[in-house]
């Protein structure tokens, strides 16, 4: 079956512009995660959705970052007024259940803020 | 930082040799997972070891866990050029956090 997909694969934007990143999880996966990975670094947790529960936003670095998820399907991560330090690969993952389940990752969106 | 650390940061070996990567973490865990990442993009889950397990095997992979030392190791036996990738450990903390805490990764290069 289809894996996790993300779009766009690459995004170049000017400082100060807003960007929207999309994630389509695996069908039936109730959990969805967003991570950020700066060049040469490990993954940094951003936000977690689980079913219809309130999302865990504890990893969002500032109020410029927000994310939404429609039911148990597509999610969008929005970064407003982008800054150069937002440049990174943004990875989405989904899983069948909570944190104890294996996470399946998408290919990521490489964001470059000029 | 609550992230784990891995060593070495980079490892270069000849095809056929074994590769060992180590991971240390900072707090009590429920489980520890290892992931592989090719070309800085999506991660692929390799193996999960629970806190009450000491060793686990999957094909050419062997993972050990020492909770008293808060450390884990990943051994890849009989390495192949296709094993060239970055390897990350990720810990599920007992704190109840909803996310995994990833290490900084080991960049493995297997020379044909």
XYZ file of C-alpha atoms in Angstrom:
226
model
C 0.000 0.000 0.000
C 0.935 3.639 -0.218
C 3.298 5.051 2.332
C 3.353 8.489 3.902
C 3.565 11.212 1.301
C 4.588 14.829 1.689
C 4.406 17.818 -0.561
C 6.130 19.766 -1.833
C 9.413 17.865 -1.809
C 11.330 21.122 -1.976
C 10.278 24.667 -1.151
C 12.327 27.827 -1.506
C 10.781 30.925 -0.028
C 11.790 34.444 0.838
C 12.206 35.525 4.417
C 8.926 36.833 5.794
C 6.649 34.771 3.565
C 4.276 32.105 4.850
C 4.608 28.457 3.799
C 2.305 25.483 4.058
C 3.572 21.911 4.078
C 1.337 18.917 3.534
C 1.403 15.364 4.861
C -0.773 12.442 3.783
C -0.439 9.648 6.337
C -0.975 5.956 5.767
C -4.673 5.158 5.706
C -5.865 3.891 9.067
C -3.013 5.393 11.055
C -4.477 7.345 13.928
C -1.247 9.040 15.021
C 0.636 11.673 13.056
C 3.876 13.441 13.956
C 5.784 16.396 12.537
C 9.538 16.661 13.055
C 12.172 19.128 11.926
C 15.693 18.132 10.994
C 18.379 20.736 10.543
C 21.398 19.890 8.442
C 23.507 17.192 10.067
C 21.289 17.011 13.131
C 18.834 14.573 14.656
C 15.092 14.983 14.531
C 13.363 17.631 16.594
C 9.755 16.920 17.576
C 7.228 19.581 16.621
C 3.659 18.329 17.080
C 1.644 15.127 17.560
C -1.931 14.291 16.570
C -3.767 11.248 17.906
C -7.280 10.598 16.640
C -9.710 13.254 17.778
C -7.695 14.199 20.873
C -6.234 17.657 21.302
C -2.820 17.769 19.611
C 0.403 17.851 21.596
C 1.966 21.119 20.485
C 4.763 21.092 23.034
C 7.507 20.947 20.398
C 6.478 23.934 18.307
C 9.366 26.433 18.524
C 7.309 29.605 18.260
C 3.818 30.908 17.606
C 4.765 31.268 13.947
C 4.338 27.518 13.675
C 0.934 25.844 13.586
C -0.503 22.596 12.307
C -3.886 21.148 11.582
C -5.182 17.702 10.880
C -8.526 16.788 9.365
C -9.831 13.784 11.256
C -7.356 10.956 10.738
C -6.222 12.096 7.318
C -4.156 14.870 5.820
C -2.209 17.320 7.972
C -0.757 20.712 7.120
C 2.096 22.470 8.886
C 2.097 26.229 8.446
C 5.041 28.498 9.135
C 4.232 32.193 9.130
C 6.723 34.981 8.498
C 9.501 32.511 7.749
C 13.001 33.148 9.054
C 16.299 31.793 7.780
C 16.624 29.569 10.846
C 13.451 27.775 9.704
C 15.455 26.233 6.864
C 15.410 22.481 7.448
C 13.841 19.244 6.295
C 10.357 18.824 7.732
C 9.418 15.193 8.220
C 6.006 13.727 8.831
C 5.395 10.284 10.311
C 2.303 8.247 11.053
C 1.644 5.184 13.169
C -1.149 2.805 14.042
C -1.365 3.942 17.630
C 0.458 5.780 20.325
C 4.162 6.344 20.859
C 4.845 2.651 21.423
C 4.092 1.851 17.786
C 6.573 1.967 14.903
C 6.527 5.255 13.023
C 6.450 5.369 9.239
C 8.131 8.420 7.783
C 7.454 10.403 4.663
C 10.266 11.603 2.378
C 10.210 15.068 3.898
C 9.970 18.602 2.590
C 13.227 20.502 2.276
C 12.514 24.144 3.139
C 15.012 26.827 2.241
C 14.392 30.380 3.411
C 16.465 32.941 1.538
C 18.768 18.732 25.785
C 16.748 15.557 26.173
C 18.114 14.124 22.981
C 20.392 11.146 23.062
C 23.858 11.033 21.710
C 25.438 8.582 19.355
C 28.970 7.655 18.684
C 30.832 7.594 16.567
C 29.466 10.531 14.595
C 30.897 8.948 11.477
C 32.144 5.462 10.678
C 33.818 4.177 7.537
C 34.373 0.460 6.999
C 35.087 -2.003 4.215
C 32.308 -4.121 2.795
C 32.011 -7.369 4.726
C 33.173 -5.883 8.019
C 30.907 -5.384 11.001
C 29.733 -1.937 12.065
C 28.924 -1.015 15.638
C 27.126 2.169 16.619
C 26.398 3.276 20.157
C 23.629 5.369 21.626
C 23.322 6.923 25.069
C 20.199 8.470 26.520
C 19.415 10.507 29.577
C 16.262 9.249 31.263
C 14.311 6.054 31.881
C 12.710 4.620 28.796
C 9.883 2.311 27.735
C 11.604 1.332 24.528
C 14.386 2.340 22.201
C 14.136 2.252 18.434
C 16.710 2.391 15.672
C 16.063 4.084 12.331
C 18.027 4.408 9.105
C 18.017 7.510 6.935
C 19.256 7.683 3.369
C 20.197 10.960 1.722
C 18.797 13.176 4.476
C 15.196 12.271 3.789
C 12.675 9.826 5.199
C 13.588 7.443 7.995
C 13.027 3.710 7.942
C 12.312 1.826 11.143
C 14.814 -0.981 11.745
C 14.178 -2.490 15.139
C 12.550 -1.781 18.520
C 13.842 -3.065 21.835
C 11.796 -2.766 25.011
C 13.215 -1.764 28.366
C 12.865 -5.307 29.719
C 14.828 -6.784 26.814
C 18.606 -6.984 26.653
C 19.201 -8.114 23.086
C 17.250 -8.396 19.877
C 18.075 -9.658 16.391
C 16.653 -8.926 12.986
C 18.515 -10.364 10.015
C 22.026 -8.866 10.019
C 21.082 -6.452 12.796
C 21.739 -7.012 16.475
C 20.655 -4.499 19.091
C 21.595 -4.537 22.746
C 20.197 -2.453 25.570
C 21.775 -1.757 28.945
C 19.307 0.234 31.012
C 21.716 0.527 33.938
C 24.140 2.420 31.695
C 21.376 4.071 29.674
C 22.973 2.892 26.475
C 22.225 0.807 23.408
C 24.276 -0.492 20.523
C 23.433 -1.437 16.965
C 25.612 -4.005 15.246
C 25.388 -4.568 11.510
C 27.171 -7.745 10.495
C 28.687 -8.487 7.094
C 28.098 -4.927 5.918
C 27.174 -4.087 2.338
C 27.589 -0.915 0.324
C 23.801 -0.528 0.475
C 24.057 -0.143 4.256
C 25.627 3.279 3.718
C 23.267 5.674 5.515
C 22.782 7.602 8.740
C 21.552 5.610 11.714
C 19.560 7.138 14.548
C 18.443 5.815 17.885
C 15.149 7.121 19.274
C 13.967 6.713 22.827
C 10.453 6.590 24.166
C 10.761 8.155 27.612
C 8.781 6.973 30.601
C 7.784 10.575 31.230
C 4.685 10.053 29.119
C 5.866 12.359 26.360
C 4.106 11.717 23.091
C 7.235 11.880 20.968
C 10.435 9.954 20.437
C 13.715 11.594 21.410
C 16.203 11.121 18.611
C 19.948 10.908 18.884
C 22.284 12.913 16.697
C 22.998 9.991 14.386
C 25.960 8.027 13.079
C 26.920 8.421 9.442
C 28.019 4.990 8.183
C 29.943 4.610 4.954
C 30.566 1.117 3.641
C 33.295 1.041 1.029
C 32.826 -1.578 -1.708
